Tab-separated table of C-alpha atoms in Angstrom:
chain	number	residue	atom	x	y	z
A	288	ALA	CA	-65.572	-62.015	-18.435
A	289	PRO	CA	-62.796	-60.729	-16.168
A	290	PRO	CA	-63.096	-61.564	-12.452
A	291	GLY	CA	-65.889	-59.546	-10.894
A	292	ARG	CA	-67.562	-58.757	-14.237
A	293	ARG	CA	-70.648	-60.579	-15.344
A	294	PRO	CA	-70.921	-61.969	-18.877
A	295	PRO	CA	-73.395	-60.298	-21.277
A	296	PHE	CA	-76.582	-61.850	-19.879
A	297	LEU	CA	-79.055	-60.293	-22.298
A	298	PRO	CA	-77.300	-61.621	-25.425
A	299	TYR	CA	-76.870	-64.989	-23.687
A	300	LEU	CA	-80.620	-65.084	-23.042
A	301	GLY	CA	-81.103	-64.267	-26.722
A	302	PHE	CA	-78.915	-67.265	-27.671
A	303	ILE	CA	-80.940	-69.502	-25.372
A	304	GLY	CA	-84.171	-68.290	-26.960
A	305	LEU	CA	-82.781	-68.639	-30.498
A	306	PHE	CA	-81.495	-72.150	-29.833
A	307	GLY	CA	-84.769	-73.266	-28.272
A	308	SER	CA	-86.805	-71.702	-31.068
A	309	LEU	CA	-84.708	-73.311	-33.815
A	310	VAL	CA	-84.870	-76.776	-32.261
A	311	ALA	CA	-88.595	-76.473	-31.475
A	312	SER	CA	-89.303	-75.270	-35.020
A	313	ALA	CA	-87.337	-78.136	-36.549
A	314	LEU	CA	-89.202	-80.643	-34.379
A	315	ALA	CA	-92.564	-79.078	-35.303
A	316	VAL	CA	-91.755	-79.277	-39.032
A	317	ALA	CA	-90.581	-82.872	-38.628
A	318	ARG	CA	-93.802	-83.794	-36.860
A	319	ARG	CA	-95.948	-82.132	-39.559
A	320	GLN	CA	-94.025	-84.130	-42.162
A	321	GLY	CA	-94.625	-87.360	-40.251
A	322	ARG	CA	-91.006	-87.730	-39.129
A	323	GLU	CA	-91.037	-89.373	-35.746
A	324	LEU	CA	-88.300	-89.099	-33.178
A	325	PRO	CA	-86.629	-92.447	-32.598
A	326	GLU	CA	-87.789	-94.362	-29.552
A	327	ARG	CA	-84.127	-94.832	-28.633
A	328	VAL	CA	-80.862	-93.651	-30.126
A	329	PRO	CA	-78.566	-96.474	-31.231
A	330	LEU	CA	-75.157	-96.445	-29.555
A	331	GLU	CA	-73.410	-96.251	-32.944
A	332	GLN	CA	-75.315	-93.078	-33.802
A	333	LEU	CA	-74.574	-91.565	-30.400
A	334	LEU	CA	-70.850	-92.258	-30.859
A	335	LEU	CA	-70.888	-90.931	-34.442
A	336	VAL	CA	-72.645	-87.685	-33.514
A	337	GLY	CA	-70.480	-87.273	-30.406
A	338	ALA	CA	-67.178	-87.731	-32.247
A	339	ALA	CA	-68.292	-85.629	-35.220
A	340	SER	CA	-69.573	-82.828	-32.997
A	341	HIS	CA	-66.354	-82.827	-30.994
A	342	LYS	CA	-64.340	-82.280	-34.155
A	343	LEU	CA	-66.629	-79.796	-35.891
A	344	SER	CA	-66.977	-77.640	-32.761
A	345	ARG	CA	-63.163	-77.554	-32.390
A	346	LEU	CA	-62.718	-76.739	-36.076
A	347	LEU	CA	-65.153	-73.842	-35.781
A	348	SER	CA	-63.801	-72.526	-32.471
A	349	LYS	CA	-60.042	-73.139	-32.646
A	350	ASP	CA	-58.766	-74.000	-36.127
A	351	LYS	CA	-56.404	-71.589	-37.912
A	352	VAL	CA	-58.269	-71.980	-41.202
A	353	THR	CA	-61.629	-70.971	-39.702
A	354	SER	CA	-60.153	-67.933	-37.889
A	355	PRO	CA	-61.561	-65.496	-40.524
A	356	LEU	CA	-65.068	-66.548	-39.416
A	357	ARG	CA	-64.236	-65.632	-35.818
A	358	ALA	CA	-62.107	-62.532	-36.526
A	359	PRO	CA	-64.913	-59.912	-36.388
A	360	PHE	CA	-65.726	-61.116	-32.857
A	361	THR	CA	-62.331	-62.156	-31.458
A	362	GLU	CA	-58.756	-61.057	-30.884
A	363	LEU	CA	-55.786	-63.356	-31.309
A	364	GLU	CA	-53.977	-64.279	-28.101
A	365	GLY	CA	-51.528	-66.816	-29.540
A	366	LYS	CA	-50.962	-70.366	-30.664
A	367	GLY	CA	-53.072	-73.088	-29.124
A	368	GLY	CA	-52.937	-76.850	-29.682
A	369	PRO	CA	-51.814	-78.443	-32.954
A	370	ALA	CA	-53.152	-76.243	-35.828
A	371	GLU	CA	-55.190	-74.248	-33.314
A	372	LEU	CA	-55.311	-70.649	-32.095
A	373	GLU	CA	-56.190	-69.156	-28.733
A	374	GLU	CA	-58.465	-66.135	-29.003
A	375	ARG	CA	-60.548	-63.964	-26.715
A	376	SER	CA	-63.837	-62.277	-27.458
A	377	ARG	CA	-63.819	-58.583	-28.250
A	378	GLY	CA	-66.268	-55.747	-27.898
A	379	THR	CA	-69.330	-55.628	-25.709
A	380	GLY	CA	-72.898	-56.872	-25.732
A	381	VAL	CA	-73.930	-59.072	-28.650
A	382	ARG	CA	-70.510	-58.862	-30.326
A	383	LYS	CA	-68.781	-60.086	-27.163
A	384	ALA	CA	-71.359	-62.836	-26.646
A	385	ILE	CA	-70.948	-64.071	-30.235
A	386	GLY	CA	-67.177	-64.048	-29.741
A	387	GLU	CA	-67.490	-66.061	-26.547
A	388	LEU	CA	-69.704	-68.610	-28.283
A	389	LEU	CA	-67.344	-68.876	-31.259
A	390	ILE	CA	-64.198	-69.520	-29.187
A	391	CYS	CA	-65.761	-72.113	-26.904
A	392	PRO	CA	-65.840	-75.643	-28.350
A	393	PHE	CA	-67.929	-76.778	-25.377
A	394	CYS	CA	-70.499	-74.045	-26.051
A	395	LEU	CA	-70.595	-74.684	-29.794
A	396	GLY	CA	-70.861	-78.416	-29.169
A	397	LEU	CA	-74.534	-78.173	-28.218
A	398	TRP	CA	-75.354	-76.232	-31.403
A	399	VAL	CA	-73.406	-78.690	-33.563
A	400	ILE	CA	-74.982	-81.727	-31.897
A	401	ALA	CA	-78.429	-80.216	-32.415
A	402	GLY	CA	-77.570	-79.613	-36.073
A	403	PHE	CA	-76.493	-83.210	-36.604
A	404	SER	CA	-79.512	-84.512	-34.684
A	405	VAL	CA	-81.976	-82.437	-36.695
A	406	GLY	CA	-80.098	-83.461	-39.844
A	407	LEU	CA	-80.676	-87.099	-38.945
A	408	LEU	CA	-84.434	-86.415	-38.910
A	409	PHE	CA	-84.550	-84.720	-42.322
A	410	ALA	CA	-81.594	-86.103	-44.286
A	411	PRO	CA	-80.212	-89.138	-42.434
A	412	ARG	CA	-77.962	-90.478	-45.199
A	413	ALA	CA	-76.281	-87.145	-45.934
A	414	THR	CA	-75.993	-86.343	-42.224
A	415	ARG	CA	-74.384	-89.712	-41.455
A	416	PHE	CA	-71.972	-89.178	-44.360
A	417	PHE	CA	-70.877	-85.724	-43.178
A	418	ALA	CA	-70.781	-86.823	-39.544
A	419	SER	CA	-68.569	-89.758	-40.534
A	420	LEU	CA	-66.107	-87.325	-42.159
A	421	PHE	CA	-65.737	-85.379	-38.925
A	422	ALA	CA	-65.691	-88.523	-36.769
A	423	ALA	CA	-62.938	-90.017	-38.935
A	424	LEU	CA	-61.020	-86.750	-38.653
A	425	THR	CA	-61.323	-86.990	-34.867
A	426	ILE	CA	-59.760	-90.457	-34.968
A	427	SER	CA	-57.081	-89.247	-37.388
A	428	ASP	CA	-56.194	-86.322	-35.126
A	429	PHE	CA	-55.788	-88.575	-32.094
A	430	LEU	CA	-53.601	-90.934	-34.127
A	431	GLN	CA	-51.481	-87.997	-35.367
A	432	ILE	CA	-50.956	-86.816	-31.797
A	433	ALA	CA	-50.160	-90.349	-30.608
A	434	TYR	CA	-47.715	-90.852	-33.475
A	435	LYS	CA	-45.940	-87.572	-32.701
A	436	ALA	CA	-45.731	-88.495	-29.004
A	437	ALA	CA	-44.280	-91.909	-29.952
A	438	GLU	CA	-41.717	-90.223	-32.223
A	439	GLU	CA	-40.669	-87.873	-29.429
A	440	LYS	CA	-40.101	-90.905	-27.188
A	441	GLY	CA	-38.002	-92.548	-29.883
A	442	LEU	CA	-40.664	-95.139	-30.742
A	443	GLY	CA	-41.559	-93.933	-34.251
């Protein structure tokens, strides 16, 4: 929101309620099916979900290829990072709130992490496989950026 203007609180409250309801429902179904939450989360799983969620939330919120998903709720501002766009939310109310969620990798991160975490309860093998794809892409992206920086310094 511009300085002095509040963000759309009512739609934000709706997102909070939707998120809480989805996670609570998934946990209730898991419990009814006898799926217990782990006593502790292994470090490897925490790193996998963290790296995968970082990448997937950036793909959804910034990537050029996923821009058609954001287009009904955003306006293009210009080029962002490598293969990324900078956008701003458009409209008012729910439309604006959806746009703000879709352009914010930090905001989407919580939803993506919850998705991976719930996936680990119901389909751990498939979830680990898909999370490993996004985690590997995170590593690849950092290596691409490092390689380009090395080339620009005459090291490549």
